[in-house]
PDB file of C-alpha atoms in Angstrom:
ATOM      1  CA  UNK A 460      21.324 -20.268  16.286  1.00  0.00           C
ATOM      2  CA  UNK A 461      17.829 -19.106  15.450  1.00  0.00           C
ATOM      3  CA  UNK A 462      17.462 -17.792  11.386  1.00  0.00           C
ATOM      4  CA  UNK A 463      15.099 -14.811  10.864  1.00  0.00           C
ATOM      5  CA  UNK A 464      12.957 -14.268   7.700  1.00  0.00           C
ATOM      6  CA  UNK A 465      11.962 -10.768   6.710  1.00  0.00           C
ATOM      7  CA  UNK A 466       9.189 -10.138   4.072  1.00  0.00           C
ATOM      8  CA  UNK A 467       8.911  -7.567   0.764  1.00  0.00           C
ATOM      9  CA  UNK A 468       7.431  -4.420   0.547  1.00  0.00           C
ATOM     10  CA  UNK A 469       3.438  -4.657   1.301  1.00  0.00           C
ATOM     11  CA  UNK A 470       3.480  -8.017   2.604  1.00  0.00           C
ATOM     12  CA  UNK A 471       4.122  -9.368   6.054  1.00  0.00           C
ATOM     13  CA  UNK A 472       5.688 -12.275   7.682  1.00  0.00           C
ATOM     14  CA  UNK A 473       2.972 -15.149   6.333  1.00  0.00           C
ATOM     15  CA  UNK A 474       4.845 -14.492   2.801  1.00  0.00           C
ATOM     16  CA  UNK A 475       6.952 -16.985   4.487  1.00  0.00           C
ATOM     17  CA  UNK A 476       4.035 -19.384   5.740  1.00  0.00           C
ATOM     18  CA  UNK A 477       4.818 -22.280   2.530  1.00  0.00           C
ATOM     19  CA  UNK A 478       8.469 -22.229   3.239  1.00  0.00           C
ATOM     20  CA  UNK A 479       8.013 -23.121   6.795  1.00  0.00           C
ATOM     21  CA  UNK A 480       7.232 -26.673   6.887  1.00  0.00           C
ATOM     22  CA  UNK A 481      10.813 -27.588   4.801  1.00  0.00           C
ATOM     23  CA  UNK A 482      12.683 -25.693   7.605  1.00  0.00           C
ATOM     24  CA  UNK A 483      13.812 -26.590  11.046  1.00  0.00           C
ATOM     25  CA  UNK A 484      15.189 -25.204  14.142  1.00  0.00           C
ATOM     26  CA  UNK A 485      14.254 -21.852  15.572  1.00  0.00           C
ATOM     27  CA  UNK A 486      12.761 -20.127  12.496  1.00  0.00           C
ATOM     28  CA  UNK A 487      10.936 -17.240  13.358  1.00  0.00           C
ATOM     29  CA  UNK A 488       9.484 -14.853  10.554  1.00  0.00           C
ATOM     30  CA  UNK A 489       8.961 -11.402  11.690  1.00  0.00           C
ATOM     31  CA  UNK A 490       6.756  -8.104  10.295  1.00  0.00           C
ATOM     32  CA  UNK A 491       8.672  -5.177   9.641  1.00  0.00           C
ATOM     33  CA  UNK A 492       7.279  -2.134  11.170  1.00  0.00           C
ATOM     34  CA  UNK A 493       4.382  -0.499   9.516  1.00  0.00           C
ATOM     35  CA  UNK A 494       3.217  -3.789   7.932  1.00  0.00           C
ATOM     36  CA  UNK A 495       1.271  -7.298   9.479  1.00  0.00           C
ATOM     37  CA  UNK A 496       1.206  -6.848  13.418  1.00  0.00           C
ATOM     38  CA  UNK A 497       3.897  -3.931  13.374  1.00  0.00           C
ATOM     39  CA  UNK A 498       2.856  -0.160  13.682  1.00  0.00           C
ATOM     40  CA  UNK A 499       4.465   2.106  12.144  1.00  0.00           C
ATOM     41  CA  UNK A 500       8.367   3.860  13.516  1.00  0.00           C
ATOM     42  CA  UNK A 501       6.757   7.537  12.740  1.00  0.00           C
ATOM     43  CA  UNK A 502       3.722   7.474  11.337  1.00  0.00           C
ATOM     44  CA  UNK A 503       3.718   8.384   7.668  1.00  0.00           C
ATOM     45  CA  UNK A 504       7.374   9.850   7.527  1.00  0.00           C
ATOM     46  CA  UNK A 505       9.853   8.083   4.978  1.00  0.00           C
ATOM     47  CA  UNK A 506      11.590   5.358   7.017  1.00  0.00           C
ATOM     48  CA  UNK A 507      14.985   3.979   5.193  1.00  0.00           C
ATOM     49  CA  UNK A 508      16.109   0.365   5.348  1.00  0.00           C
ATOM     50  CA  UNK A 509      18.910   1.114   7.832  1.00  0.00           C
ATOM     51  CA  UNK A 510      16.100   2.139  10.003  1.00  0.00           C
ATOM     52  CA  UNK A 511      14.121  -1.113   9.569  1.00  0.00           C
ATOM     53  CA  UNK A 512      16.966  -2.414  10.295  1.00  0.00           C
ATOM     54  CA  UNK A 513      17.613  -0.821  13.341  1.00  0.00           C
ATOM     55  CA  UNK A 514      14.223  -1.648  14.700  1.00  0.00           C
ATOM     56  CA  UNK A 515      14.398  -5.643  13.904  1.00  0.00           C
ATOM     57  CA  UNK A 516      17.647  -5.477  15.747  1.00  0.00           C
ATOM     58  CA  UNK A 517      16.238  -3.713  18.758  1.00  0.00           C
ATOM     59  CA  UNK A 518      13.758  -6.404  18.729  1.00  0.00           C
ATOM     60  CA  UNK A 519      15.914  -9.285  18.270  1.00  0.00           C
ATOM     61  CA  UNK A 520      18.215  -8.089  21.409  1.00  0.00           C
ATOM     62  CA  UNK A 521      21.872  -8.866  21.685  1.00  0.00           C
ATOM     63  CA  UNK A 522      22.041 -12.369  19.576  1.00  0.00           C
ATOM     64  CA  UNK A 523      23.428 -12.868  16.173  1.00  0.00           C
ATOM     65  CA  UNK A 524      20.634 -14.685  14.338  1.00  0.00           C
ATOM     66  CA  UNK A 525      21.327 -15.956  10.689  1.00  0.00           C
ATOM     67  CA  UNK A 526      19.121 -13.567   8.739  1.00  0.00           C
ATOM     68  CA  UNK A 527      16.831 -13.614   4.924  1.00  0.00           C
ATOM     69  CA  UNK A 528      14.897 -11.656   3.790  1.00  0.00           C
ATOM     70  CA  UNK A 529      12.907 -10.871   0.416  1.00  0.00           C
ATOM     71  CA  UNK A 530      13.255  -7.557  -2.314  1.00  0.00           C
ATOM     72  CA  UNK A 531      13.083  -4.584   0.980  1.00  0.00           C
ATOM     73  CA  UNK A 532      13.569  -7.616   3.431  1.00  0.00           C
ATOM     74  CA  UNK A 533      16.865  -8.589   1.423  1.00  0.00           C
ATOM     75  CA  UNK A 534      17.542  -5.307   1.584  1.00  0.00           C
ATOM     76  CA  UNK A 535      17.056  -5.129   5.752  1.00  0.00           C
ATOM     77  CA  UNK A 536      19.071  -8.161   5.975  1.00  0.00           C
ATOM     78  CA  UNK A 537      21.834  -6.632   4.409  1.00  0.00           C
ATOM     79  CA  UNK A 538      21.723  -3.642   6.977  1.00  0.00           C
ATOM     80  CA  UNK A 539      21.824  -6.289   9.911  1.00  0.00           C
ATOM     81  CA  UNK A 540      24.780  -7.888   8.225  1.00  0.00           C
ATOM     82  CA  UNK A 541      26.563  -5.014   7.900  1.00  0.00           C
ATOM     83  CA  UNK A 542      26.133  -3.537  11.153  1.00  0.00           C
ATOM     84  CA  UNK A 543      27.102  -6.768  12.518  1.00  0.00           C
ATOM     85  CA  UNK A 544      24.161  -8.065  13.709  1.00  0.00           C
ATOM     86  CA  UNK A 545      23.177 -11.042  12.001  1.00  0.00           C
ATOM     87  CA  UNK A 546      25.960 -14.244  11.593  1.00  0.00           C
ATOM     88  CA  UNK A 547      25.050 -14.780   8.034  1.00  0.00           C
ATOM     89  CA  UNK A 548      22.868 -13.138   5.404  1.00  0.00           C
ATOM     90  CA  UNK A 549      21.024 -14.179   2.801  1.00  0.00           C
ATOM     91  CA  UNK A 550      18.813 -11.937   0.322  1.00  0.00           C
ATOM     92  CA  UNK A 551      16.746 -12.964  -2.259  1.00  0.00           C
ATOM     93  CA  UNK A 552      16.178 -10.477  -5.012  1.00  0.00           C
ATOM     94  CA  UNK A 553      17.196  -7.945  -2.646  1.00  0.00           C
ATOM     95  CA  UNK A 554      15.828  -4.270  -3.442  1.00  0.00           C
ATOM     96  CA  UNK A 555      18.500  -1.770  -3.433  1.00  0.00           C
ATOM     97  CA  UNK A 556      21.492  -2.684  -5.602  1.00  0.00           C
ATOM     98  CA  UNK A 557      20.198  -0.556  -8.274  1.00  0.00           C
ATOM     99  CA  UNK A 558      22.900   1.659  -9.822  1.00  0.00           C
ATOM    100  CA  UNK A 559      21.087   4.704  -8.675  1.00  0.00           C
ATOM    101  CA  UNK A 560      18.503   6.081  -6.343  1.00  0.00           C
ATOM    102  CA  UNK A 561      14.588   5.628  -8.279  1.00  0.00           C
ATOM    103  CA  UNK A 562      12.375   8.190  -8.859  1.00  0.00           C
ATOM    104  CA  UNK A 563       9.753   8.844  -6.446  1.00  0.00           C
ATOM    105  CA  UNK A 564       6.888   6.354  -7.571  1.00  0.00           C
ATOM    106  CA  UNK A 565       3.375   5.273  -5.819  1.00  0.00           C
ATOM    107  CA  UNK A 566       2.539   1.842  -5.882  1.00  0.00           C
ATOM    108  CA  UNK A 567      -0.679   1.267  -8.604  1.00  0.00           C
ATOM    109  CA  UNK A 568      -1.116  -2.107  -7.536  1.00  0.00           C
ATOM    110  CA  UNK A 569      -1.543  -0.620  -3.917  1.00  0.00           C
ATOM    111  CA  UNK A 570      -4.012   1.891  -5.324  1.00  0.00           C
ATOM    112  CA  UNK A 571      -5.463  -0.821  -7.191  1.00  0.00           C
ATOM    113  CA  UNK A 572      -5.469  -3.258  -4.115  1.00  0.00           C
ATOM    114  CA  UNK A 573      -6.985  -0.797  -2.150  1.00  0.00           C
ATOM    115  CA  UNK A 574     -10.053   0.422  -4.815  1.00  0.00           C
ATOM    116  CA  UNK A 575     -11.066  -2.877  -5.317  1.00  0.00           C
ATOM    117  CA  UNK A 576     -11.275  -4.083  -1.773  1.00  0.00           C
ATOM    118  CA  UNK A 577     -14.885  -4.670  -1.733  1.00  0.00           C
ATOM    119  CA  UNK A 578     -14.837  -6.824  -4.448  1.00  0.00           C
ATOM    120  CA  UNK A 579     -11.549  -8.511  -3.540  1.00  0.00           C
ATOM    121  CA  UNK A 580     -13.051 -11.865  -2.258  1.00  0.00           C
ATOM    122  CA  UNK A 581     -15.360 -12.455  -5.172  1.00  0.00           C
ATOM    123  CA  UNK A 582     -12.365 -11.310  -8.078  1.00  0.00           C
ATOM    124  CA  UNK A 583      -9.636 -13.339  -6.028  1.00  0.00           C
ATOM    125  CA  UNK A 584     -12.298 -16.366  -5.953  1.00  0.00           C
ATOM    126  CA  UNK A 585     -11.571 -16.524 -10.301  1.00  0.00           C
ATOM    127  CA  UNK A 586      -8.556 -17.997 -11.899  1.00  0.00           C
ATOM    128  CA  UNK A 587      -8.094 -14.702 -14.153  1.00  0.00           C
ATOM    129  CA  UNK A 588      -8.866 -12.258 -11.349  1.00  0.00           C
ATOM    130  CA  UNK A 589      -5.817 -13.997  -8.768  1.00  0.00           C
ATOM    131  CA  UNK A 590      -3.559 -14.100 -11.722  1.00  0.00           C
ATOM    132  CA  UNK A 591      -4.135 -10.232 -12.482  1.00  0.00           C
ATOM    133  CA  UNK A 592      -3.461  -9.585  -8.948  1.00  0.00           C
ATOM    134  CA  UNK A 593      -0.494 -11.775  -8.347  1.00  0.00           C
ATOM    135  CA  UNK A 594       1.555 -12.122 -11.916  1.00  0.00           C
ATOM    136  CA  UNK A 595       3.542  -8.961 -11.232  1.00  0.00           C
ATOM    137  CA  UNK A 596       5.303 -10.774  -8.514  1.00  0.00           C
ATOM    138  CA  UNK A 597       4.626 -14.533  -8.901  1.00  0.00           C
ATOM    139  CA  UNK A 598       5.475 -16.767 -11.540  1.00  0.00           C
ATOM    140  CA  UNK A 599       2.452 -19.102 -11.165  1.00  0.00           C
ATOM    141  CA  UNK A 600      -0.756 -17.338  -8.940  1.00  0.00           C
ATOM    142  CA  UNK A 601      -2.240 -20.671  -9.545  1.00  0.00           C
ATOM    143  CA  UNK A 602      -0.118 -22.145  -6.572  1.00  0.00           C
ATOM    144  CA  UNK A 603      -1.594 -19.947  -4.228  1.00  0.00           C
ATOM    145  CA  UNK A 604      -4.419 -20.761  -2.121  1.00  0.00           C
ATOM    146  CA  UNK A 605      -7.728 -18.750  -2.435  1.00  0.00           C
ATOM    147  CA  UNK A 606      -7.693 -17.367   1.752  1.00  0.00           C
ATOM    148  CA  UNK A 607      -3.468 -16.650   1.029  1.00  0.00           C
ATOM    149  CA  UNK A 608      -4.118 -14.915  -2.241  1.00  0.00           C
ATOM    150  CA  UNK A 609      -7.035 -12.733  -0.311  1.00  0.00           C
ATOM    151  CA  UNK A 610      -4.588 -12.307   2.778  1.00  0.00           C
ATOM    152  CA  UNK A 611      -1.792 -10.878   0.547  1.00  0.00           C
ATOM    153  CA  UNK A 612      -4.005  -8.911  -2.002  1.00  0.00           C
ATOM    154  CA  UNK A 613      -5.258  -6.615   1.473  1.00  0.00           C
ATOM    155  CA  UNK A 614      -2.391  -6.320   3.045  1.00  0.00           C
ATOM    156  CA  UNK A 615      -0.746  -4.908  -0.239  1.00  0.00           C
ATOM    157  CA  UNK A 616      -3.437  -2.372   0.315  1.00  0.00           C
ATOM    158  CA  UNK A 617      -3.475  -1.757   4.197  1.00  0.00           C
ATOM    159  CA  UNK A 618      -0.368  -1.664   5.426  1.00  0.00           C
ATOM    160  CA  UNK A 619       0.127   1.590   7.277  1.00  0.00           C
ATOM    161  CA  UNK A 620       3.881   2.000   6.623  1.00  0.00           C
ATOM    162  CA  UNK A 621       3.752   1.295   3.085  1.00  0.00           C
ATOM    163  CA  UNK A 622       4.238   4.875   2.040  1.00  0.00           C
ATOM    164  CA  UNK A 623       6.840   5.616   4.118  1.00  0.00           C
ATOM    165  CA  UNK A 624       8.603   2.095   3.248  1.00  0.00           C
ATOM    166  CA  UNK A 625       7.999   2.594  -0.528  1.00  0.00           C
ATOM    167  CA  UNK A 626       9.855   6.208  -0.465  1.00  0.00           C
ATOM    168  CA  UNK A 627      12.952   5.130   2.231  1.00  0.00           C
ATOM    169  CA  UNK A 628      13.558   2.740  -0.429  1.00  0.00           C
ATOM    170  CA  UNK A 629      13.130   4.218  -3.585  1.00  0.00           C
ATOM    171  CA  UNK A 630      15.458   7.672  -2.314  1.00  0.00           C
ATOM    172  CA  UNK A 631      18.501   5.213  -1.793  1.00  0.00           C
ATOM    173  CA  UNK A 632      20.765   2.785  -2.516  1.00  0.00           C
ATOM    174  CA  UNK A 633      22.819   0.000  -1.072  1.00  0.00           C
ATOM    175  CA  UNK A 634      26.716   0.161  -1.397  1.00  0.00           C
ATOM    176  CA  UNK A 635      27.904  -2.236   1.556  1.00  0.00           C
ATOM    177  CA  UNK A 636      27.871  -5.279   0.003  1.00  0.00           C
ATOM    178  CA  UNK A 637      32.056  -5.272  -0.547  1.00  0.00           C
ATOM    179  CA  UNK A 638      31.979  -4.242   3.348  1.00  0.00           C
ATOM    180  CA  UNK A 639      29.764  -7.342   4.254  1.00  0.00           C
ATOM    181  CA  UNK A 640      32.075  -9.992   6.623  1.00  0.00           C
ATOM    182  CA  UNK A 641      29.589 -12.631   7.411  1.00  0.00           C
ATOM    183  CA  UNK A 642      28.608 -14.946   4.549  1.00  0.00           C
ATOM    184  CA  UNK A 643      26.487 -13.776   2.276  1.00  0.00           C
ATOM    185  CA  UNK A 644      24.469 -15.545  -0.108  1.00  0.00           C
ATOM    186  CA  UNK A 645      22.263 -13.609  -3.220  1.00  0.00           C
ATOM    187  CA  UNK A 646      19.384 -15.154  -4.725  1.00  0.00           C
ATOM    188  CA  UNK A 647      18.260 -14.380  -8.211  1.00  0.00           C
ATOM    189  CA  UNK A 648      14.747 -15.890  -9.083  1.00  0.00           C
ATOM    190  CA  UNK A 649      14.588 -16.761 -12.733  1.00  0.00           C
ATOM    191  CA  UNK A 650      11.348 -14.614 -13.556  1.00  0.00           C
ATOM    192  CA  UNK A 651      11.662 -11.403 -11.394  1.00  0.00           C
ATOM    193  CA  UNK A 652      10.289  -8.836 -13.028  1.00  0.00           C
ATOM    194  CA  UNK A 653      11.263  -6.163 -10.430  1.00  0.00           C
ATOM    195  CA  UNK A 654      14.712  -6.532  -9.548  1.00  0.00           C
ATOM    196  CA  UNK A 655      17.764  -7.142 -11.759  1.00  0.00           C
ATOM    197  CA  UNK A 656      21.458  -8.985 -10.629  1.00  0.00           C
ATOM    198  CA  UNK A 657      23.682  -6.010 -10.361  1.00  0.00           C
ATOM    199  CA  UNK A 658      26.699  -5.541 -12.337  1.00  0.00           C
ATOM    200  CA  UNK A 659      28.989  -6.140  -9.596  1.00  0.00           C
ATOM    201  CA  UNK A 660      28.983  -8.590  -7.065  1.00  0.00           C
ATOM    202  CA  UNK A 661      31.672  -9.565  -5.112  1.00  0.00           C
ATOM    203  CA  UNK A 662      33.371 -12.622  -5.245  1.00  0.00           C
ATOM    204  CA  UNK A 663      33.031 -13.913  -1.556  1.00  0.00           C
ATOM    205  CA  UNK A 664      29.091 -13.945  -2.097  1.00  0.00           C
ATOM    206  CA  UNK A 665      27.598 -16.971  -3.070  1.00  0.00           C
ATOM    207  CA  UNK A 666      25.142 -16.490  -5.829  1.00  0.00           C
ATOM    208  CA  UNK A 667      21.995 -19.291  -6.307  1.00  0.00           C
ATOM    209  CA  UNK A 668      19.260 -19.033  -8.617  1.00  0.00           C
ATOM    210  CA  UNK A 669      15.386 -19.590  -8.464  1.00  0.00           C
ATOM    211  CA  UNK A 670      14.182 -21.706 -11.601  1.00  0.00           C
ATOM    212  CA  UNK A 671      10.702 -21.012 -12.607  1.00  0.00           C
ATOM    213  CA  UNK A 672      10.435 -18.302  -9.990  1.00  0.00           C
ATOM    214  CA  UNK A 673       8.917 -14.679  -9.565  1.00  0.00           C
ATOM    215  CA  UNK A 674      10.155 -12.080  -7.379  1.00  0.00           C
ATOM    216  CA  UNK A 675       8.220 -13.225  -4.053  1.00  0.00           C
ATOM    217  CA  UNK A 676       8.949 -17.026  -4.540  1.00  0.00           C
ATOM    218  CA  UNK A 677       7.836 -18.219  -1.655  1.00  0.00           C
ATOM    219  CA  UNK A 678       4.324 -19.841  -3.392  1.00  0.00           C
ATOM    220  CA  UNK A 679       5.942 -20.713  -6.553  1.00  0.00           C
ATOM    221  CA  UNK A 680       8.575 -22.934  -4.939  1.00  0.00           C
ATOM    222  CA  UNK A 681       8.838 -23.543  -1.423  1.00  0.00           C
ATOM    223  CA  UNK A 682      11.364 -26.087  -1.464  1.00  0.00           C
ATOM    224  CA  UNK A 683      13.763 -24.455  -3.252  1.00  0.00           C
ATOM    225  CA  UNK A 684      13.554 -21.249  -1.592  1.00  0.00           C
ATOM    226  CA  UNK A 685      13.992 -23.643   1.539  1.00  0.00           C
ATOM    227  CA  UNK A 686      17.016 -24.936   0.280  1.00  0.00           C
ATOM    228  CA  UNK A 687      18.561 -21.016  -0.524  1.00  0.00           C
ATOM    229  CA  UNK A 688      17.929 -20.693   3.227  1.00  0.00           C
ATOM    230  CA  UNK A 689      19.522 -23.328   3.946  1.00  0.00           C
ATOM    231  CA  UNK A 690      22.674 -23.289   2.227  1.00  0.00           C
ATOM    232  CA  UNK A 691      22.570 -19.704   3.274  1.00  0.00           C
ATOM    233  CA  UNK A 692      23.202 -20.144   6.583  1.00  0.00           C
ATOM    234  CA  UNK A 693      24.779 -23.404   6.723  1.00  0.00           C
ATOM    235  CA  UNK A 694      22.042 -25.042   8.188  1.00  0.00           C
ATOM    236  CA  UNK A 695      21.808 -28.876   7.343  1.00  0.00           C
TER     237      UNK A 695
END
């Protein structure tokens, strides 16, 4: 049974590219619409999770994949899961478990991302310049390679259905988690600056934690975010 990786908001499936190698099987990591290869569902209307969702399911077909995901991937996964479409879930910092909706907010790192583009390759290039760019979601920007830290820096910027994605999330909130019947698994990396553990969790989930991790975790420790996937989905 194949396991299926979805990214955070303003990234795309390479997020998942250091994680890769300490996986086997059928591991396929996929861009959710409006970001990487994807175009957007409706141009530059607010999409919601469910209908991410709905889209990687249409995608996928019929199967039951295992299914992670990262912050607004997390949050994706746990719409498969509860619609029954995935065979296990696992999110990892997972965006939507806040206790109520957030205020309509755009991104100033996009804005930022996106003013600076010209001079991305030469600021990216310096120690200090890929640590301003990265240290609101990494724990250590030092772990990420110059062309990666470039790749993720513009597609924070360009990705056509970040609007959309940034509002469908913000307006809402995720209250299946009790209703969830596959196993599911919640990551909590130690550093996140983004997302907090909710108050309640319930008591089927298995909960693992990310030492010495940021909120995108993939760069700052690939094995261990391997292993969450792992024991997520039971895989050996």
């Amino acid at each position: 049974m194949s396991l299926v990786l979805l990214h955070p908001l303003g990234t795309d499936r390479h997020i998942w590219d250091p994680v890769l190698p300490f996986l086997s099987g059928d591991v396929v990591a996929l861009d959710l619409p409006g970001f990487g290869t994807q175009p957007p569902l409706r141009g530059e209307e607010t999409v919601t999770p469910r209908e991410l969702a709905e889209a990687i399911h249409a995608r996928l077909g019929s199967g039951r994949p295992h299914v992670a995901g990262i912050s607004l991937g997390g949050w994706v996964a746990l719409e498969l899961a509860l619609a029954g479409w995935a065979a296990s879930v696992t999110a990892i910092a997972p965006a939507g478990l806040w206790a109520q909706p957030l205020a309509p907010k755009r991104s100033t790192a996009r804005l930022a991302a996106r003013a600076l583009s010209p001079a991305l390759p030469v600021l990216l290039r310096r120690p200090r310049g890929k640590r301003a760019a990265l240290i609101g979601t990494m724990a250590h920007p030092e772990r990420v390679p110059y062309p990666d830290a470039l790749r993720i820096v513009r597609a924070y910027g360009d990705a056509p259905g970040f609007e959309a994605a940034n509002r469908g999330m913000r307006a809402g909130r995720f209250t299946g988690l009790d209703a969830i019947d596959v196993p599911l698994t919640l990551a909590w990396p130690e550093h996140d600056k983004l997302v907090s553990r909710p108050a309640h969790v319930p008591e089927t989930a298995q909960e693992l934690f990310l030492a010495g991790c940021g909120h995108m975790p993939t760069y700052d420790d690939p094995e261990a975010v391997a292993r969450v996937l792992r024991a997520g989905a039971a895989l050996s």
